Coordinates of C-alpha atoms in Angstrom, one line a residue:
X1 CA -11.1 7.6 28.0
X2 CA -7.4 8.3 28.1
X3 CA -4.1 6.5 27.6
X4 CA -2.2 5.2 30.7
X5 CA 0.8 3.1 31.2
X6 CA 2.0 0.7 33.9
X7 CA 5.5 0.4 35.5
X8 CA 6.7 -1.8 32.6
X9 CA 5.8 0.9 30.1
X10 CA 2.8 -1.0 28.6
X11 CA 0.2 1.4 27.3
X12 CA -3.5 0.8 28.0
X13 CA -6.8 2.5 27.4
X14 CA -8.4 3.6 30.6
X15 CA -12.0 2.6 30.5
X16 CA -13.3 3.3 34.1
X17 CA -11.6 4.7 37.1
X18 CA -12.7 4.3 40.7
X19 CA -11.1 5.3 44.0
X20 CA -8.6 2.5 44.2
X21 CA -8.5 0.7 40.8
X22 CA -9.1 1.3 37.2
X23 CA -10.5 -0.9 34.4
X24 CA -8.0 -0.8 31.5
X25 CA -7.9 -2.5 28.1
X26 CA -4.8 -3.7 26.4
X27 CA -5.1 -2.5 22.8
X28 CA -3.0 -5.3 21.3
X29 CA -5.0 -8.2 22.9
X30 CA -8.3 -6.6 23.8
X31 CA -8.0 -8.0 27.3
X32 CA -9.6 -5.9 30.0
X33 CA -8.4 -6.0 33.6
X34 CA -8.4 -4.0 36.8
X35 CA -5.2 -2.4 37.9
X36 CA -4.5 -0.4 41.0
X37 CA -4.4 3.3 40.4
X38 CA -1.1 3.6 42.1
X39 CA 0.4 1.3 39.4
X40 CA -0.8 3.5 36.5
X41 CA 0.3 6.9 35.2
X42 CA -1.2 9.0 32.4
X43 CA 0.5 9.2 29.1
X44 CA 0.4 12.9 28.1
X45 CA -0.1 13.8 24.5
X46 CA -1.2 10.3 23.3
X47 CA -4.8 10.0 22.2
X48 CA -6.6 6.9 23.3
X49 CA -7.5 6.5 19.6
X50 CA -3.8 6.4 18.7
X51 CA -3.3 3.8 21.4
X52 CA -6.2 1.8 20.0
X53 CA -4.6 1.8 16.6
X54 CA -1.7 0.0 18.1
X55 CA -3.7 -3.2 17.8
X56 CA -3.2 -3.0 14.0
X57 CA 0.1 -4.4 12.8
X58 CA 2.6 -1.6 11.8
X59 CA 2.8 -2.8 8.2
X60 CA -1.0 -2.6 7.8
X61 CA -1.1 0.9 9.4
X62 CA 1.5 2.1 6.9
X63 CA -0.7 0.9 4.0
X64 CA -3.9 2.3 5.4
X65 CA -2.1 5.7 5.8
X66 CA -0.5 5.6 2.4
X67 CA -3.3 4.2 0.2
X68 CA -5.8 7.0 0.1
X69 CA -8.4 5.2 -2.1
X70 CA -9.2 1.9 -3.8
X71 CA -7.1 2.6 -6.9
X72 CA -4.0 3.3 -4.7
X73 CA -4.6 0.1 -2.7
X74 CA -5.3 -1.8 -5.8
X75 CA -2.0 -0.6 -7.4
X76 CA -0.1 -1.8 -4.3
X77 CA -1.8 -5.2 -4.4
X78 CA -1.1 -5.6 -8.1
X79 CA 2.6 -4.9 -7.7
X80 CA 2.7 -7.3 -4.8
X81 CA 1.0 -10.0 -7.0
X82 CA 2.7 -9.3 -10.3
X83 CA 5.9 -7.4 -9.4
X84 CA 8.4 -6.4 -10.1
X85 CA 6.8 -4.3 -12.8
X86 CA 8.4 -1.6 -15.0
X87 CA 6.8 1.8 -15.2
X88 CA 6.0 1.1 -18.8
X89 CA 4.0 -2.0 -17.8
X90 CA 2.2 -0.1 -15.1
X91 CA 1.2 2.6 -17.5
X92 CA 0.0 0.1 -20.1
X93 CA -1.8 -2.1 -17.6
X94 CA -3.9 0.3 -15.5
X95 CA -6.2 3.3 -16.0
X96 CA -3.8 5.8 -14.3
X97 CA -2.3 8.8 -16.1
X98 CA 1.4 9.2 -15.8
X99 CA 1.3 11.9 -13.2
X100 CA -1.2 10.0 -11.0
X101 CA 0.9 6.9 -11.3
X102 CA 4.2 8.7 -10.4
X103 CA 2.4 10.4 -7.5
X104 CA 1.3 7.1 -6.1
X105 CA 4.7 5.5 -6.6
X106 CA 6.4 8.4 -4.9
X107 CA 4.0 8.1 -1.9
X108 CA 4.5 4.4 -1.6
X109 CA 8.3 4.8 -1.8
X110 CA 8.2 7.5 0.9
X111 CA 6.1 5.2 3.1
X112 CA 8.6 2.3 2.6
X113 CA 6.1 0.2 0.7
X114 CA 7.8 0.1 -2.8
X115 CA 11.4 0.2 -3.9
X116 CA 12.8 1.2 -7.3
X117 CA 14.3 -1.8 -9.2
X118 CA 15.6 -2.6 -12.6
X119 CA 13.1 -4.6 -14.7
X120 CA 14.8 -5.9 -17.9
X121 CA 16.8 -2.7 -18.3
X122 CA 13.9 -0.4 -17.4
X123 CA 13.0 1.5 -14.3
X124 CA 10.4 -0.4 -12.2
X125 CA 9.1 -1.0 -8.8
X126 CA 8.6 -3.9 -6.4
X127 CA 7.1 -4.2 -3.0
X128 CA 9.1 -4.2 0.2
X129 CA 8.8 -6.8 2.9
X130 CA 6.6 -4.3 4.8
X131 CA 4.2 -4.1 1.9
X132 CA 4.2 -7.8 1.4
X133 CA 3.3 -8.4 5.1
X134 CA 0.5 -5.8 4.9
X135 CA -1.0 -7.1 1.6
X136 CA -0.9 -10.6 3.0
X137 CA -2.7 -9.5 6.2
X138 CA -5.2 -7.4 4.3
X139 CA -6.0 -10.0 1.7
X140 CA -6.0 -12.9 4.2
X141 CA -3.4 -14.8 2.2

């Protein structure tokens, strides 16, 4: 398999190739169709697996990449549900040491999932719209 694109720039996963036409799949819809080979060109440097990942909404891909384990994902869900939360509340509420908590918060900020906010005069965090969309999609809310 490889990634190809048509004249409009749409990327597809090439499934089968014959003399005149190829069977391609649209990663966003899953629809398969035959396209004339003359209407397709290879996309150099793009893995078909990366193309397939395009079916996952951007916000969800960001969370999947940033949340390395269940605790990290759980922290993001909790801030989405209960936030904004101060750092003090986060330390008191969950079984994370200070360095682990700050590491996760920094990763989520770098990924654009959390933002620093003031919570009753203390430094705290709240989710961004990207995180909210992802948590909604992941939790089927």
